[in-house]
XYZ file of C-alpha atoms in Angstrom:
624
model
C 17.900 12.250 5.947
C 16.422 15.642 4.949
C 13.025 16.095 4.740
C 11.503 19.723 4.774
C 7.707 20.040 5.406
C 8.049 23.377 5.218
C 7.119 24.072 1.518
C 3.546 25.513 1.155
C 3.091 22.359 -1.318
C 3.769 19.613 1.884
C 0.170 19.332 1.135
C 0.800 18.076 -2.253
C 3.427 15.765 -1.500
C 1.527 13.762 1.071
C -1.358 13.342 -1.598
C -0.196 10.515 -3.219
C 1.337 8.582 -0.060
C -1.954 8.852 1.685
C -4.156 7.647 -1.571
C -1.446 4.468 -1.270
C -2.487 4.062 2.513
C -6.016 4.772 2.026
C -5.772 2.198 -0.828
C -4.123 0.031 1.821
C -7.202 1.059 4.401
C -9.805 0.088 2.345
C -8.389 -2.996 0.796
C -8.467 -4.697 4.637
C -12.067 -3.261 5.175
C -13.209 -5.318 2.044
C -11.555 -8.381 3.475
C -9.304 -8.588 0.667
C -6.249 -9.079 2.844
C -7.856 -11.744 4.732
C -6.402 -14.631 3.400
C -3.223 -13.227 3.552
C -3.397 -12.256 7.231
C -4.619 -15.801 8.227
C -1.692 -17.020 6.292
C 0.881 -15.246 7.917
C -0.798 -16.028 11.416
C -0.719 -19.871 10.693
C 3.041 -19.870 10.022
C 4.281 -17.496 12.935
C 2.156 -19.678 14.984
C 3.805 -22.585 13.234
C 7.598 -21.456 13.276
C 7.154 -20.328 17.173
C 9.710 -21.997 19.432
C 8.102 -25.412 20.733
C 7.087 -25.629 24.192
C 6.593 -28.691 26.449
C 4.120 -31.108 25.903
C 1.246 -30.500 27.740
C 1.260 -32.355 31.215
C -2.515 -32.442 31.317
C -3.735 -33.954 28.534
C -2.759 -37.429 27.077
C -4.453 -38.395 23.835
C -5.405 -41.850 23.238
C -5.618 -42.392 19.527
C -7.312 -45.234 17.606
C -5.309 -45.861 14.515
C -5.687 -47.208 11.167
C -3.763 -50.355 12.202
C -6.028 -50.336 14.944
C -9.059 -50.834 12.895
C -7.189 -53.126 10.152
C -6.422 -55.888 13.240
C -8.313 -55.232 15.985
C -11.338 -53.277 15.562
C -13.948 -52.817 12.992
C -14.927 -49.560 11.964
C -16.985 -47.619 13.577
C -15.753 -49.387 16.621
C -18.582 -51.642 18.491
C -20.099 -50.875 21.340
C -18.386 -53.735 22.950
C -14.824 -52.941 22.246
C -15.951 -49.184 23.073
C -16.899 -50.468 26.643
C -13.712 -52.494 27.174
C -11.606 -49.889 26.166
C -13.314 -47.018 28.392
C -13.107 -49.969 31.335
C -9.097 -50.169 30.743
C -8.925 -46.581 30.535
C -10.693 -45.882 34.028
C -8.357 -48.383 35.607
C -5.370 -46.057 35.498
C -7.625 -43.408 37.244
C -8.227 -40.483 34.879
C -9.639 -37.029 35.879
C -11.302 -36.666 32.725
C -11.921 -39.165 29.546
C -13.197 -37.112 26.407
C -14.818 -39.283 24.016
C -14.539 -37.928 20.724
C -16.773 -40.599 18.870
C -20.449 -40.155 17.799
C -22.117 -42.617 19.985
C -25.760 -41.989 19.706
C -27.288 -45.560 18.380
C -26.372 -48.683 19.286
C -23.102 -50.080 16.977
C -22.837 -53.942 16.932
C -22.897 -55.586 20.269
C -22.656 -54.616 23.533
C -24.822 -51.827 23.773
C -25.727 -52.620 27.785
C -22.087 -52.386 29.003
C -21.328 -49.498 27.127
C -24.583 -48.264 28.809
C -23.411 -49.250 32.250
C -20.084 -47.792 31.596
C -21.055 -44.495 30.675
C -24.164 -44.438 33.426
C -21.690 -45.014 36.229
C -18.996 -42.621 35.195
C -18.743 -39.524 36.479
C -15.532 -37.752 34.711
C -16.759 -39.314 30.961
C -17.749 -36.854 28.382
C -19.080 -37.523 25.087
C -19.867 -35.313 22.084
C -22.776 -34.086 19.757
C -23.608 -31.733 17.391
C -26.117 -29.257 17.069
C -25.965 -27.883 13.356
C -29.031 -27.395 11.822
C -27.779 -29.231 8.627
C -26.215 -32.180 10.476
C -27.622 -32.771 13.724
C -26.201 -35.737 15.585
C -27.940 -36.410 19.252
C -25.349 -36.791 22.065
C -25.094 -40.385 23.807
C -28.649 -41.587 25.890
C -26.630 -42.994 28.618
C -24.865 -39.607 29.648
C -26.369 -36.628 31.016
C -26.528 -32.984 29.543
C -24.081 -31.887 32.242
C -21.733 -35.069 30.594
C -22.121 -33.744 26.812
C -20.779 -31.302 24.751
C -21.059 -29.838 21.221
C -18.518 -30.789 19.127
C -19.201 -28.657 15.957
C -15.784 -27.202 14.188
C -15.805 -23.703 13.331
C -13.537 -23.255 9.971
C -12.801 -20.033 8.209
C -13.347 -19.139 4.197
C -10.681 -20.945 3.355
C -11.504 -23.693 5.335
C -8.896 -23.988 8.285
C -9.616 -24.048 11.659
C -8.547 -20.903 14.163
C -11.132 -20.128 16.271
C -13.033 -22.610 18.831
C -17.410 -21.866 18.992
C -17.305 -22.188 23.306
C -21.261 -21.993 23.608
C -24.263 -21.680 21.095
C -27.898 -21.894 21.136
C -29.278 -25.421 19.147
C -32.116 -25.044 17.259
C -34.750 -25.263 19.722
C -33.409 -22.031 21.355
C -31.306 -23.675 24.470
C -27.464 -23.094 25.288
C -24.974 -25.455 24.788
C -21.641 -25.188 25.506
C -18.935 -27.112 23.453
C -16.822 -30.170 24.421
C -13.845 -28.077 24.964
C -15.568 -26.141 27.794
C -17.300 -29.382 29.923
C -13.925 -30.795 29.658
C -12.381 -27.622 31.156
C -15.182 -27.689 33.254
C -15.015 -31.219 34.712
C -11.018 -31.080 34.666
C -11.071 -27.843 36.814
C -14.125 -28.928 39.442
C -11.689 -30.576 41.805
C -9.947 -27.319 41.903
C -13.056 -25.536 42.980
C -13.552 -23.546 39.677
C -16.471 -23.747 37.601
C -17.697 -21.478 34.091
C -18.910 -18.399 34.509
C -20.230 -15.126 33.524
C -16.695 -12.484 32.553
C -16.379 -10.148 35.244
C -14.686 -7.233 32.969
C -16.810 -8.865 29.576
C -20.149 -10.080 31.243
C -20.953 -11.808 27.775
C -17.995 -14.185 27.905
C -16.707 -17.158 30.338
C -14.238 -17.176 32.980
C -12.718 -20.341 34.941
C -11.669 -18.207 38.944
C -10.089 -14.802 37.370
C -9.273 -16.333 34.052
C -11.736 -14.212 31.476
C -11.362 -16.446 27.927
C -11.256 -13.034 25.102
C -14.491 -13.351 22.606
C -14.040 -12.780 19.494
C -14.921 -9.958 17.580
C -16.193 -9.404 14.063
C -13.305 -7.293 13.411
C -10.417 -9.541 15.745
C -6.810 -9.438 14.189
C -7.089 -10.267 10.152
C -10.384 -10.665 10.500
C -13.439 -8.550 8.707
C -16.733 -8.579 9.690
C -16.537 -12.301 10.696
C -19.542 -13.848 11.891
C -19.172 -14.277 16.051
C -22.652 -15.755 16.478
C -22.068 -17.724 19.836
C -19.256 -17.343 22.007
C -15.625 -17.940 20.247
C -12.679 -17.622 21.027
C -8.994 -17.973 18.864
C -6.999 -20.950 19.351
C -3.404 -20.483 20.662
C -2.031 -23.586 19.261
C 0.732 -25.117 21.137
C 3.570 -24.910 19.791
C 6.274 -27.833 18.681
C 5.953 -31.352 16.966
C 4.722 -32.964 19.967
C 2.427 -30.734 22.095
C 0.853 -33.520 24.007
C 1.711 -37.023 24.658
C -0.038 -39.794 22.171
C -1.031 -43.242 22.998
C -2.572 -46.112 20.383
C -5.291 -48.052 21.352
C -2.878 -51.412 20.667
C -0.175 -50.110 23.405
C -2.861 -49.737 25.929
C -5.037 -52.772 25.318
C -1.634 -54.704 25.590
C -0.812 -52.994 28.770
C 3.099 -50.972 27.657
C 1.539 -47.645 28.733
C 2.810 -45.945 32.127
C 0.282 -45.404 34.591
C 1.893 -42.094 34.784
C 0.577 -40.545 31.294
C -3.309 -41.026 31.883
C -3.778 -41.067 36.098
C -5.243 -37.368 36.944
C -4.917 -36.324 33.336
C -7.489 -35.534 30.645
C -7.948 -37.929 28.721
C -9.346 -37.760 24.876
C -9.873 -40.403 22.602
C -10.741 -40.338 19.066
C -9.630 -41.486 15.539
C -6.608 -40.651 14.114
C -7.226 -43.202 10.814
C -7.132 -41.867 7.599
C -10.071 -43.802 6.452
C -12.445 -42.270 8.898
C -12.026 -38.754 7.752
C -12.078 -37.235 10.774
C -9.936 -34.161 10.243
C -9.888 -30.582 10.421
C -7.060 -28.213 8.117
C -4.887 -26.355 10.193
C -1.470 -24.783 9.042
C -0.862 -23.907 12.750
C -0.309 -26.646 13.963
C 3.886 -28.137 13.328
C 4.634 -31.813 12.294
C 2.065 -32.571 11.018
C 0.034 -32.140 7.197
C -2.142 -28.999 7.263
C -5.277 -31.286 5.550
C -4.812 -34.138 8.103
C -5.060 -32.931 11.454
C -7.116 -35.075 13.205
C -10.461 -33.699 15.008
C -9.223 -34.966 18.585
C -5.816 -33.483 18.484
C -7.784 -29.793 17.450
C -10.521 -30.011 20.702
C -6.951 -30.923 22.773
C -5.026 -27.719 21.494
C -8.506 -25.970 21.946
C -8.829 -27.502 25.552
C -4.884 -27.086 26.485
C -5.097 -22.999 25.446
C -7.704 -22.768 28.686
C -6.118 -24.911 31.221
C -2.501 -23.124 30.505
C -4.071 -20.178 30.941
C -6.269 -20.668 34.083
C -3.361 -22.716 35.821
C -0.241 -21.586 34.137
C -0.873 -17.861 33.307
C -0.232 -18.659 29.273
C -1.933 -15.953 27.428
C -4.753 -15.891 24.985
C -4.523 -14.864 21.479
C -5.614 -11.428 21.212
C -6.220 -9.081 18.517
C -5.173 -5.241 19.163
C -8.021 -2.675 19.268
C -8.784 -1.299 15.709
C -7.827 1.911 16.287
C -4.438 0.844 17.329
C -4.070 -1.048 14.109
C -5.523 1.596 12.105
C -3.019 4.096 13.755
C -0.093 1.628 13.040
C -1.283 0.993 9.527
C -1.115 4.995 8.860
C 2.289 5.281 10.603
C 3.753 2.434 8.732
C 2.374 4.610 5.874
C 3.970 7.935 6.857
C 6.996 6.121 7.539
C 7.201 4.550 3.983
C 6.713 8.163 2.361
C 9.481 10.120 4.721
C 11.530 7.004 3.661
C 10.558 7.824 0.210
C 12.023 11.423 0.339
C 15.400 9.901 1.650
C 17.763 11.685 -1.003
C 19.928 8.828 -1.607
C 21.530 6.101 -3.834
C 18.699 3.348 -4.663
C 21.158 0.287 -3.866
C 21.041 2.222 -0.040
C 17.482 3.538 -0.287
C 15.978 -0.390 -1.150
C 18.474 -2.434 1.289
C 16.915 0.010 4.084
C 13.340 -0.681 2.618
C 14.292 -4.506 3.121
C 16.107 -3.964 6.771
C 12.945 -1.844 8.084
C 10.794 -4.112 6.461
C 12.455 -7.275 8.286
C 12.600 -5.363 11.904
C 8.568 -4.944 11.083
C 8.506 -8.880 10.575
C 10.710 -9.170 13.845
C 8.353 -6.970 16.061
C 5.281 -8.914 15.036
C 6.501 -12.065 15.383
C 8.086 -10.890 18.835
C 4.507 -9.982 19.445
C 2.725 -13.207 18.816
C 5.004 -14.977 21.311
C 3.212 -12.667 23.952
C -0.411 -13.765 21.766
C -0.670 -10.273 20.671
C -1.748 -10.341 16.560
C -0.338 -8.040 14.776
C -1.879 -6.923 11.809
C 1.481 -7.073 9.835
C 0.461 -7.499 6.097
C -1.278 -4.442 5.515
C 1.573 -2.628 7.881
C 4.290 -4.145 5.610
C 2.299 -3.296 2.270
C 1.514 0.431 2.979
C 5.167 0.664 4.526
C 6.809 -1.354 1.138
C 4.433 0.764 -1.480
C 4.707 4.090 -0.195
C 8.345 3.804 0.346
C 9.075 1.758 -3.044
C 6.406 3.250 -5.019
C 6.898 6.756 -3.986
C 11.266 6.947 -4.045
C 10.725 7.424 -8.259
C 8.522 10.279 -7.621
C 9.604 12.528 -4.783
C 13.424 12.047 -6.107
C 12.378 13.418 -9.048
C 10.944 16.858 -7.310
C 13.894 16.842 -4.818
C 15.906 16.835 -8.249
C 13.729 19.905 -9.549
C 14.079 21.361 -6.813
C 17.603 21.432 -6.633
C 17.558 22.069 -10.223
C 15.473 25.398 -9.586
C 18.273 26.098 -6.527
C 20.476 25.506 -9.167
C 18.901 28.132 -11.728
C 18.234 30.718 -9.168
C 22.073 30.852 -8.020
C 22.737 31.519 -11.547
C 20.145 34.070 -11.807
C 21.484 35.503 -8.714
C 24.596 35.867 -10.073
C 24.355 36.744 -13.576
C 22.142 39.894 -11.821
C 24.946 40.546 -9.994
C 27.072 40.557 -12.440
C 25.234 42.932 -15.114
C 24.217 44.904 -11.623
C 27.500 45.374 -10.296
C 28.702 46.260 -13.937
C 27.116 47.982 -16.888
C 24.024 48.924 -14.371
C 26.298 50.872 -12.357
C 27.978 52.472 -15.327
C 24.575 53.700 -16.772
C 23.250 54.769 -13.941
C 26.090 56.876 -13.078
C 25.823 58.257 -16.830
C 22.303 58.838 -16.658
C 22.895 60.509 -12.949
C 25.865 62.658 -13.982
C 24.581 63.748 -17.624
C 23.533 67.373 -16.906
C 20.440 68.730 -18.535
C 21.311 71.054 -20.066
C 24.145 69.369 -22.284
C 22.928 68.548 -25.905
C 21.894 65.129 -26.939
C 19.961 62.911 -29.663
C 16.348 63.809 -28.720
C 15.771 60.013 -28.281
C 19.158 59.082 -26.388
C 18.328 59.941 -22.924
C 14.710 58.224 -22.954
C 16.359 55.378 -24.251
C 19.408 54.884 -21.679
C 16.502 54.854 -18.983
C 14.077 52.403 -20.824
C 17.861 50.436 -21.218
C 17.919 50.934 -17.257
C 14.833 49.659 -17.026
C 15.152 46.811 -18.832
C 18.035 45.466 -17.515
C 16.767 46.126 -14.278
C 13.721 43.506 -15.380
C 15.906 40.869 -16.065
C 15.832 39.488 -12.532
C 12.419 39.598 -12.658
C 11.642 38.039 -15.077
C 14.030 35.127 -15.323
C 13.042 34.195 -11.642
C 9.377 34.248 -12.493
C 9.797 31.845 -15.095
C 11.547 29.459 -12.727
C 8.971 29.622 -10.318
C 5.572 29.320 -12.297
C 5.141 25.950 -13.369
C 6.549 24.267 -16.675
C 4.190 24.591 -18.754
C 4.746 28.307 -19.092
C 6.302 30.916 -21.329
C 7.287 34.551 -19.417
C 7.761 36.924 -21.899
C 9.721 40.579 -21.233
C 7.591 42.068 -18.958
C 6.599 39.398 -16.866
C 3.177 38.015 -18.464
C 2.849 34.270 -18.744
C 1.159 32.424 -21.129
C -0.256 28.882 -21.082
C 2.264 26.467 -23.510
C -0.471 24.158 -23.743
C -2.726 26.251 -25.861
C -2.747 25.123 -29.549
C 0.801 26.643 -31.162
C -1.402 28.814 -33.650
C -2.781 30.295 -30.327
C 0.108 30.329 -28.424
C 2.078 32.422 -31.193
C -1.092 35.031 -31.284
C -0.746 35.778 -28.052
C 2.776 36.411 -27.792
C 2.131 38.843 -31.107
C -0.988 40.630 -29.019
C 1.261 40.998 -25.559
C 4.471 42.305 -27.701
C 2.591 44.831 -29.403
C 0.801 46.276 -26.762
C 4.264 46.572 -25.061
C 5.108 48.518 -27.818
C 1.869 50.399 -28.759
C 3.669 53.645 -29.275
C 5.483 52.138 -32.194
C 3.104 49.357 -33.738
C -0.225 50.710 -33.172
C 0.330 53.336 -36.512
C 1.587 50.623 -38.552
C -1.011 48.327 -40.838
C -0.811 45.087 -40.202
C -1.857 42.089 -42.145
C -1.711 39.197 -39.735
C -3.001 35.732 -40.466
C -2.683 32.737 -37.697
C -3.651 29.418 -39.041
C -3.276 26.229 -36.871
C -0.158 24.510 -37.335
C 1.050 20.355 -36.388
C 2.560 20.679 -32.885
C 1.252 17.557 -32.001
C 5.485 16.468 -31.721
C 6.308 19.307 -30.147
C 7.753 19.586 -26.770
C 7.146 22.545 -24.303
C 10.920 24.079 -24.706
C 10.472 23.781 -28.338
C 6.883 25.554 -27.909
C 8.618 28.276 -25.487
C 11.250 29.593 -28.126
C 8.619 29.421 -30.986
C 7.169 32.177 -28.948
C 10.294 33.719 -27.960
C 11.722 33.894 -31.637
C 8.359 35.741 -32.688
C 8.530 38.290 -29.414
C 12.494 38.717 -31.197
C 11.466 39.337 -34.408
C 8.862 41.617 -33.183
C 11.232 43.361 -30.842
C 13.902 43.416 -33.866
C 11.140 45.423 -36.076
C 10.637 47.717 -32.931
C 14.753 48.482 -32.431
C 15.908 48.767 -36.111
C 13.463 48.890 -38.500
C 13.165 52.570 -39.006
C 10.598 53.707 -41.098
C 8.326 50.616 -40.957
C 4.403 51.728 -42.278
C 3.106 48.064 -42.881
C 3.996 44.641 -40.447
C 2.826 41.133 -42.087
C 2.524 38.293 -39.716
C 2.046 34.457 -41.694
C 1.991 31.345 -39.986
C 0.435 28.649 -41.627
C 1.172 25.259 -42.992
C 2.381 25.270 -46.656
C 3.922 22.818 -48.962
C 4.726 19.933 -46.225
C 5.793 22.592 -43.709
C 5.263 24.857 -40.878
C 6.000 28.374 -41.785
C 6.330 31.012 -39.602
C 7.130 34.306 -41.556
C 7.344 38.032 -39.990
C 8.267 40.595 -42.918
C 8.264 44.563 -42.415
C 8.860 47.173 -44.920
C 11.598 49.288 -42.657
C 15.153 50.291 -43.409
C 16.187 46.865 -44.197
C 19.354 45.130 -43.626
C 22.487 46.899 -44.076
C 24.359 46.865 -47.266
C 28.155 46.518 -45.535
C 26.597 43.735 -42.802
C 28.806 40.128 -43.456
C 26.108 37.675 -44.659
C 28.054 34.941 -42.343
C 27.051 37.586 -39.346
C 24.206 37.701 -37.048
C 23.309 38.137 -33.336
C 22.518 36.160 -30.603
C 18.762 36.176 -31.496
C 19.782 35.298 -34.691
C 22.383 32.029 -33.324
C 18.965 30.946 -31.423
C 16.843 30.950 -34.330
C 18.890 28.646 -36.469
C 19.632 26.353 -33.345
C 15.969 26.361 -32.906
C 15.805 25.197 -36.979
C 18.037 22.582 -36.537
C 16.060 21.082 -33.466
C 13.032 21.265 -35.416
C 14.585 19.499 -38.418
C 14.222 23.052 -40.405
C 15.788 26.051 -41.485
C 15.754 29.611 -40.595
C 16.226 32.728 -43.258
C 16.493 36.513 -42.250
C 16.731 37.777 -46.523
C 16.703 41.355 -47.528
C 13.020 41.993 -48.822
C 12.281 43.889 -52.335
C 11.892 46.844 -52.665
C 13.010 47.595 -48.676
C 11.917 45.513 -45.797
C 13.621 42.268 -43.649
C 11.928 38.819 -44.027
C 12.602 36.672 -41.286
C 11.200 33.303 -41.643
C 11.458 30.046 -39.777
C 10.285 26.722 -41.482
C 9.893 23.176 -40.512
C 8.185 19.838 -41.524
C 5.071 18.630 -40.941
C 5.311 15.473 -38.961
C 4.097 12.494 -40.715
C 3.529 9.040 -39.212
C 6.248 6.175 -40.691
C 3.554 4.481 -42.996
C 2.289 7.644 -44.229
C 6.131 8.088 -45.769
C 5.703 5.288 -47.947
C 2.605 6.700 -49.449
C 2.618 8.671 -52.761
């Protein structure tokens, strides 16, 4: 790969590579990339290898066949009590009881009173919503109940987990998933507290739980009111075991999947509605994930972690995904100045581009979220996008190499030839030898001349496009009105030549004329064939007094006409015959669709004139 940096102009060629990243930049600080990002988070968390189910949780799930043949719906506060009663008999460390309980539901109401007053390790749910307030159950104690409000993103999927809130009456609450952590961990001697390195979130022993940020991962100015946290789904079709409320009551459960585990129960029905979305989660459809199995994934991310070491999801620092967005950028646009075939340049696009998609995904199996869409997108653009562009200067460039070798050695050529053999005739003529009066200025202002060559050829390769050098080095602007354009090549000619224009009268008339089709080059020897025919005048028309200069458009055409009343053509000249100026002015004709006449002028005088049609749009033809 070569890339030079160089060029005075590296400036210039990182312009439009960093307007594509800052496009990139500013895109994520909108949010507009937000629903990609989640996207791409819910299916790397989704296609992650799948680990064991989780031996500390067991859900026990109360089905739609369940309430079709057993139960009623919502379930009674008798078949509640039962149910709980069976469930304490295999000695759980912790039953969560995902079901609204806060009225009485059919009969009952006293046992499920007395089963919930004289168990320690039950915990039931509210909610504490402004909009949808639901009281936690009478017969349990604050310490016993936790909020069990689901905090869903724009979209309306569920990543992150609310830990604690204020209601609103002021006090602190903290969620289901934390007083089950709590009362799961108490036998182990750990209890929430205060972060040691983060003050403002919780910790179980040395296990800090990461808050989210407004800014965490894919995420722009969020809201993080509360304490939240994202959920680390576990990963696999089966992340904890699952037992109906049918194989228990009949007694075909092992004692071995509920004794010392936490418990939850909750409905998994479809006509209770209880879901949440979730595209994390595998095996299961992303509308219809059912509330219980989201507070045990929520639940199962802190116990891993406090007993097993998993990690949290994390988001990187900002300015470390800034930094990789920009490099991903500067990568795409060094890419982009790769000087070879497209079939090779775009297959490496797509094998960088899949290595990006590797890291990150490498990444989230350590819970570290890379912000990969707008890495991808600045890499793809700048190095897609920008290929066109910067191959196309590398190809003027080498182009201009191209010219200047030529230039280099045409100079040599003339330099190494007829420069030497007038300068050693203008060195070895002696002065005092007879000559023309005129002969020896004019061998020097030859010298000269040739000597300019160089000059000017390489200025004209250097200065941009758009510009015509004439003999002697001045530029002019070829985007200048053609009318213009010509006038000025007429002033600078002359006053190259004052000695032999300024005594001569001249009747000069530039009237606009339709360039509107033409292209620079063709604009560039319009100017050159007048500086010719100028020059022409200058060399051999002896005896010129008057110089008439027409352009204008006449009779469907653009004329250009330059007539002088000098020696004229000679008389033994072959019509057929003409110099290399003249070869360029017809071949300039012909690419103009026009002709080009140098005529003997009555009584003496040349008439050189170049004509060419007036360009007329396709319906206009058909008019009279």
């Amino acid at each position: 790969m070569k890339v030079s940096w160089s060029s005075p102009s590296w400036q210039l060629r990182l312009l439009p590579g960093l307007s594509i990243t800052g496009f990139i930049v500013l895109t994520r600080l909108l949010g507009l990339l937000q629903p990609l990002e989640w996207k791409t988070l819910d299916l790397s968390l989704k296609w992650r290898p799948a680990e064991a189910p989780d031996p500390r949780i067991t859900l026990l799930a109360i089905t739609e066949e369940d309430i079709q043949t057993a139960l009623d719906y919502p379930i009674s506060d008798q078949a509640l009590s039962e149910f709980l009663e069976t469930v304490q008999s295999y000695s759980p460390r912790v039953v969560g009881l995902d079901i609204f309980r806060d009225q009485p539901v059919g009969d009952g109401y006293t046992a499920l009173a007395q089963t919930l007053q004289s168990s320690d390790n039950i915990v039931g749910i509210h909610k504490i919503d402004p909009r949808a307030t639901v009281p936690p159950p009478p017969s349990l104690p604050d310490s016993q109940v936790g909020f069990a409000d689901a905090l869903v993103d724009q979209d309306g999927f569920l990543r992150r987990s609310l830990l604690g809130a204020a209601d609103k009456a002021g006090n602190y609450q903290f969620s289901f998933t934390i007083q089950l952590v709590s009362s799961y961990l108490a036998n182990d001697g750990l209890s929430v507290e205060n972060g040691m390195r983060d003050p403002e979130t919780m910790r179980f022993g040395s296990t800090e739980i990461p808050r989210f940020q407004s800014n965490t991962g894919g995420y722009i100015r969020a809201d993080r009111g509360g304490n939240q946290t994202l959920i680390n789904f576990r990963a696999g079709t089966q992340p904890f075991e699952k037992i109906t409320y049918k194989a228990l009551m009949a007694g075909q459960v092992e004692a071995t999947l509920i004794q010392d585990r936490l418990v939850l129960i909750g409905y998994t029905a479809e006509s209770v509605k209880d879901f949440v979305s979730s595209a994390a989660i595998a095996g299961v459809t992303p509308s219809l994930v059912p509330g219980m199995d989201a507070q045990a994934h929520a639940v199962s991310q802190i116990l891993s972690a406090v007993i097993d070491g998993r990690p949290f999801l994390r988001g990187m620092p900002d300015g470390i995904e800034y930094l990789l967005i920009l490099g991903s950028g500067l990568g795409g646009m060094i890419l982009a100045q790769w000087e070879r075939k497209p079939a090779v340049h775009f297959l490496v696009i797509i094998v960088i581009s899949g290595v990006i998609l590797l890291v990150s995904y490498g990444l989230l199996l350590t819970s570290w979220w890379l912000p990969v869409v707008p890495v991808v997108a600045a890499f793809l653009l700048n190095a897609a996008v920008l290929y066109p562009f910067y191959q196309a200067q590398a190809q003027l460039r080498s182009q201009l190499n191209d010219r200047q070798k030529l230039i280099n050695q045409t100079y040599n050529t003339i330099h190494n030839g007829p420069l030497q053999t007038l300068a050693k005739m203008i060195s070895t003529w002696p002065e005092s030898q007879p000559a023309p009066d005129t002969l020896r200025p004019e061998l020097h202002t030859l010298n000269r001349e040739l000597r300019d060559i160089y000059d000017t050829m390489r200025q004209e390769i250097l200065l941009p496009t758009g510009q015509l050098v004439l003999t002697g080095q001045q530029s002019i602007d070829l985007q200048m009105p053609l009318d213009e354009l010509l006038r000025e090549a007429y002033q600078i000619t002359l006053e190259r030549h004052r000695e032999f224009f300024e005594p001569i009268l001249k009747i000069v008339a530039f009237e606009p004329l339709d360039d509107q089709q033409l292209s620079i080059d063709q604009k560039r020897n319009l100017g050159r064939f007048l500086e010719e025919a100028l020059i022409n005048i200058q060399k051999y028309a002896h005896g010129t007094t008057r110089l008439t200069i027409d352009c204008r458009q006449k009779d469907g055409n653009n004329v250009i006409r330059v007539l002088d009343n000098g020696s004229g053509l000679k008389p033994s000249a072959p019509k057929t015959l003409g110099g290399y100026g003249t070869k360029q002015a017809e071949t300039l004709a012909r690419s103009l669709n026009g002709t080009f006449n140098r005529t003997h002028h009555k009584p003496k005088g040349v008439c050189c004139e170049l004509r060419w049609p007036i360009y007329r749009p396709l319906w206009q033809r058909w008019l009279p």
